[in-house]
Tab-separated table of C-alpha atoms in Angstrom:
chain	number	residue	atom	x	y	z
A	1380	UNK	CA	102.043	85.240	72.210
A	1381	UNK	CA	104.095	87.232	69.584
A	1382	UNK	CA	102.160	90.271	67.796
A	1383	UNK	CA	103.257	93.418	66.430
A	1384	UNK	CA	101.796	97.158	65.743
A	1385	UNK	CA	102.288	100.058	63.917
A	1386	UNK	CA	104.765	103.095	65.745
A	1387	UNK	CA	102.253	105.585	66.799
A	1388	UNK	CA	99.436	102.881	67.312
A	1389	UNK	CA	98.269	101.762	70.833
A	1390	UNK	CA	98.971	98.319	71.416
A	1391	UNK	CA	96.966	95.235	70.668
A	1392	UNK	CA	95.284	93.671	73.366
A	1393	UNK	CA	97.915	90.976	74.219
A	1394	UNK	CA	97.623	87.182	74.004
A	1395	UNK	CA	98.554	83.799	75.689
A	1396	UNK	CA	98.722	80.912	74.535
A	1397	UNK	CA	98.493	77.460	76.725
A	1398	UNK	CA	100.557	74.116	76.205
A	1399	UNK	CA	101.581	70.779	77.750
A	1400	UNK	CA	97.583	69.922	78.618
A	1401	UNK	CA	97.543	66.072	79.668
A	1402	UNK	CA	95.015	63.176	79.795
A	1403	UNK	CA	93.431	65.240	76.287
A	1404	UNK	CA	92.541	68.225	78.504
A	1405	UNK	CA	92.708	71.357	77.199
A	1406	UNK	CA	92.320	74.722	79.039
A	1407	UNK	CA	88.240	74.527	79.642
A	1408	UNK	CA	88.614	70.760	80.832
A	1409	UNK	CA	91.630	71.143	83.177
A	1410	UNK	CA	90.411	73.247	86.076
A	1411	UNK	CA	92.819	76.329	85.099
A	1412	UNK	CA	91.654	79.703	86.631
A	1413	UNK	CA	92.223	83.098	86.092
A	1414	UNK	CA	93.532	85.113	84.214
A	1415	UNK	CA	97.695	86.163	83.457
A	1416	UNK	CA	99.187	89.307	83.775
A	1417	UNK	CA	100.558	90.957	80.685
A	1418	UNK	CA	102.698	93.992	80.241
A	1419	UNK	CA	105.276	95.408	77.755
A	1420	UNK	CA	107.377	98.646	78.789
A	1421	UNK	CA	106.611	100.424	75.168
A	1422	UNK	CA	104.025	103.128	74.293
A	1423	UNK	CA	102.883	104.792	71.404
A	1424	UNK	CA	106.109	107.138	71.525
A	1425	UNK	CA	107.831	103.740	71.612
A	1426	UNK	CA	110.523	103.753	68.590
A	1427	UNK	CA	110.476	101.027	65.813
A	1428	UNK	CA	112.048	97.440	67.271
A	1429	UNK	CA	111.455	94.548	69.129
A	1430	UNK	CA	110.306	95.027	73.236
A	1431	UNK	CA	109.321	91.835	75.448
A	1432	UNK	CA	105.983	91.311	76.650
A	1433	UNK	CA	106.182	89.968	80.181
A	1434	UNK	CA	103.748	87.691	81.671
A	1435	UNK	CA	103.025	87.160	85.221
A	1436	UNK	CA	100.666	84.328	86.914
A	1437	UNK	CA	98.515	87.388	87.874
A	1438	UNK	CA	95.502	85.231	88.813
A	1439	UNK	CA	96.128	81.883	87.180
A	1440	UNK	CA	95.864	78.816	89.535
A	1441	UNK	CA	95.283	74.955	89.123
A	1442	UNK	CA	94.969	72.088	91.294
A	1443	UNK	CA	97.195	69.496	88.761
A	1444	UNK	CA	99.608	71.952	87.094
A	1445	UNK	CA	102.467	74.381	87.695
A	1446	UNK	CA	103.146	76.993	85.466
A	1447	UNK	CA	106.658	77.860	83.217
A	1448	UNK	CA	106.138	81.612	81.813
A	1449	UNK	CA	107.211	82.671	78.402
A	1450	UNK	CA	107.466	86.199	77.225
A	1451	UNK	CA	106.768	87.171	74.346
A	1452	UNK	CA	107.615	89.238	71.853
A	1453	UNK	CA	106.094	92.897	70.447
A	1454	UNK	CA	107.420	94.138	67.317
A	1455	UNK	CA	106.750	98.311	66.318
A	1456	UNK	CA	106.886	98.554	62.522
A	1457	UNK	CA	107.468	101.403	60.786
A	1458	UNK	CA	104.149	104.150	60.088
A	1459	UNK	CA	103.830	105.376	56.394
A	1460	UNK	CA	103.475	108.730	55.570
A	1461	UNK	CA	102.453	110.188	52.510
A	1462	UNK	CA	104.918	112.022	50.045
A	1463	UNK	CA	102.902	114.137	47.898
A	1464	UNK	CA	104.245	116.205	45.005
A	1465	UNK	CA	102.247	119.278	44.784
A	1466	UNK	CA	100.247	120.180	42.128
A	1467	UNK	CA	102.045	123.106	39.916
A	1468	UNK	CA	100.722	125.288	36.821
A	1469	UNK	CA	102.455	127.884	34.474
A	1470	UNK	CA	101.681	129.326	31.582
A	1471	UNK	CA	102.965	127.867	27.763
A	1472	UNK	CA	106.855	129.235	27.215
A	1473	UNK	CA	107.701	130.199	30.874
A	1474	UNK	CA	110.238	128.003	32.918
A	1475	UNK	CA	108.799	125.550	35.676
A	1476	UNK	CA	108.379	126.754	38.703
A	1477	UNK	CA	109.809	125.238	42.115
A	1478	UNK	CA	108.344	121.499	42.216
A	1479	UNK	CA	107.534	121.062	46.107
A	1480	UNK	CA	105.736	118.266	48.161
A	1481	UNK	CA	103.257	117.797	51.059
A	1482	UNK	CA	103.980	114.507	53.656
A	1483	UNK	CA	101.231	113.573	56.058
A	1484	UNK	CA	100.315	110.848	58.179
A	1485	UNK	CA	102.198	111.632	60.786
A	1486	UNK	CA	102.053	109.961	64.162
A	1487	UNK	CA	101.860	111.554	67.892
A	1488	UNK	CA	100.562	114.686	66.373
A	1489	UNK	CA	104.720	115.368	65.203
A	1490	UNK	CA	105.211	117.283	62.769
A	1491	UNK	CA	108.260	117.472	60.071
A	1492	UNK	CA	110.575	119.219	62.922
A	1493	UNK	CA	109.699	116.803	65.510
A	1494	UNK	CA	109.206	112.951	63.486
A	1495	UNK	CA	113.355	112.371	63.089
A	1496	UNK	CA	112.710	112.287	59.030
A	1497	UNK	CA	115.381	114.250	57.621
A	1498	UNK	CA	116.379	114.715	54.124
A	1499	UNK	CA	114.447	115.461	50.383
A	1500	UNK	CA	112.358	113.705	48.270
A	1501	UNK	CA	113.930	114.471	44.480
A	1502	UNK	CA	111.129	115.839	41.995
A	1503	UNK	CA	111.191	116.204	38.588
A	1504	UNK	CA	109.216	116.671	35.840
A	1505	UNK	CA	109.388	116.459	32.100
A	1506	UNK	CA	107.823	119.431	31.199
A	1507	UNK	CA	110.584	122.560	29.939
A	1508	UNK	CA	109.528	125.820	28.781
A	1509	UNK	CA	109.076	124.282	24.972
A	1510	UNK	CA	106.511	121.622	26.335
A	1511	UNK	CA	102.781	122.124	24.599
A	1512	UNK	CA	99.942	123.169	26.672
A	1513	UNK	CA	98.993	119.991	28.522
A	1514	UNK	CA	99.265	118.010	31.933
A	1515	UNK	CA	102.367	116.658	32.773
A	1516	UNK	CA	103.745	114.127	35.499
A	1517	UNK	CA	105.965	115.735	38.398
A	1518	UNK	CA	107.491	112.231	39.918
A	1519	UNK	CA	108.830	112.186	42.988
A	1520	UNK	CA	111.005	109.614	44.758
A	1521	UNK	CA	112.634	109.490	48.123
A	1522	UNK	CA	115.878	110.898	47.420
A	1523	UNK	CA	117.186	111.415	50.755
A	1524	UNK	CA	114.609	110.851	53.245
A	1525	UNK	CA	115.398	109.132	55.838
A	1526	UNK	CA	113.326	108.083	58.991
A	1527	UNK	CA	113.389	105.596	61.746
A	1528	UNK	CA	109.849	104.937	62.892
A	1529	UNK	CA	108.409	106.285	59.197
A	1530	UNK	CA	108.552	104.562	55.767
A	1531	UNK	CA	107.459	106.400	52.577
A	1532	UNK	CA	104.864	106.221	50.282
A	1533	UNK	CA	105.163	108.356	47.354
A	1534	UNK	CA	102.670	110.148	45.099
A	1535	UNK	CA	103.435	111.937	42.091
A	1536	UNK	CA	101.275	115.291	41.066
A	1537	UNK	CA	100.315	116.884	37.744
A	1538	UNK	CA	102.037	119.988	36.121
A	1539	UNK	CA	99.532	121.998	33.893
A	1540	UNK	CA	101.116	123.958	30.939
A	1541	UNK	CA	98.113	126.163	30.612
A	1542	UNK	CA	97.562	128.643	26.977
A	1543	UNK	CA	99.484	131.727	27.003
A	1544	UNK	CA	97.478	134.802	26.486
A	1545	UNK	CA	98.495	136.737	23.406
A	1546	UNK	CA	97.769	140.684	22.753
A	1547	UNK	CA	95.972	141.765	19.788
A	1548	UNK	CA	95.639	145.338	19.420
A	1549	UNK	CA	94.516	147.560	16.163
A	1550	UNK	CA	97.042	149.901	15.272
A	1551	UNK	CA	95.710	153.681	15.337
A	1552	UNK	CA	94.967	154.957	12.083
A	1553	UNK	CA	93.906	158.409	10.419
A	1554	UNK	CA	92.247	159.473	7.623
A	1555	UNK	CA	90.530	162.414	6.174
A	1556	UNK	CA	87.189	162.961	5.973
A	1557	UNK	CA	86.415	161.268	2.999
A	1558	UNK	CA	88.654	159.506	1.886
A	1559	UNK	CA	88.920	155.401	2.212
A	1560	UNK	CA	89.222	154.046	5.202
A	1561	UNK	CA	93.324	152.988	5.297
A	1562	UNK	CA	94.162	149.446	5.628
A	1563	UNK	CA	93.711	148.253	9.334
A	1564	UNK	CA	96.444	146.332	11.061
A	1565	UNK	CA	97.059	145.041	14.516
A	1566	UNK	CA	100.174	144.283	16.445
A	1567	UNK	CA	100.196	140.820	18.286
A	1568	UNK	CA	102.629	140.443	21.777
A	1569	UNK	CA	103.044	138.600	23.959
């Protein structure tokens, strides 16, 4: 019987299915024994695609029918890993700084060297260096990437435009002793 998996998964335990029963039998009333033998020449390293699971009588026997084996088929479908954009923060009035992502959920313990994706996810954000103190939206789409036993999920993160800290300081003064205190003033940077 046909089934499918996910790349990286083990397989499912593997099916059959019976036909051509006469006289109303079906398999518990017509004296079929045993068991088939399935196999299918994938593994969890197996890429994304279509592989034939082969059946064998293995143990099957009956006294009124003969047996006509059908394989069937196993189809590996892509795993999903997780695009992330990271979450960023600067301060109000400074440029952005590099938007960069995170992917997990890889399969086979691989990692981004090993999996076959290749290419960048394109980030951007909204936010510029006149943008108010607030959170902002860093989208991210695929861009580039490219896999063949991966598709892509993608998550967008948060940019936070945080206050920019200001310096007040009082300007020195003099005076005699005295006299009135001079006016006091303070010079703001930053």
């Amino acid at each position: 019987q046909d089934t499918s998996r996910i790349y990286g998964d083990a397989n499912p335990g593997f099916d059959v299915q019976y036909s051509g029963f006469r006289n109303g039998q079906q398999k518990s009333s017509s004296g079929l024994e045993g068991e088939p033998a399935l196999n299918s020449p994938d593994n969890e390293w197996s890429d994304v695609g279509e592989y034939d699971i082969a059946v064998d009588t293995g143990s099957l026997k009956a006294k009124n029918y003969k047996f006509k084996l059908v394989k069937g088929k196993l189809q590996i479908r892509p795993a999903t890993l997780n695009v992330v954009a990271d979450e960023q923060e600067r301060m109000y009035g400074e440029e952005n700084p590099a938007l960069t992502y995170t992917i997990n959920g890889y399969k086979n313990n691989q990692t981004l060297s090993n999996s076959g994706v290749n290419g960048q996810p394109t980030l951007n954000t909204l936010a510029d260096a006149l943008s108010t103190v607030g959170d902002y939206d860093i989208m991210i789409v695929p861009g580039s990437l490219i896999a063949k036993n991966y598709a892509f999920k993608m998550g967008k993160g948060v940019l936070h435009v945080r206050k920019a800290v200001l310096n007040i300081q009082a300007d020195a003064k003099t005076k005699t002793f005295g006299d009135v205190n001079p006016n006091l003033t303070y010079n703001v940077t930053g």
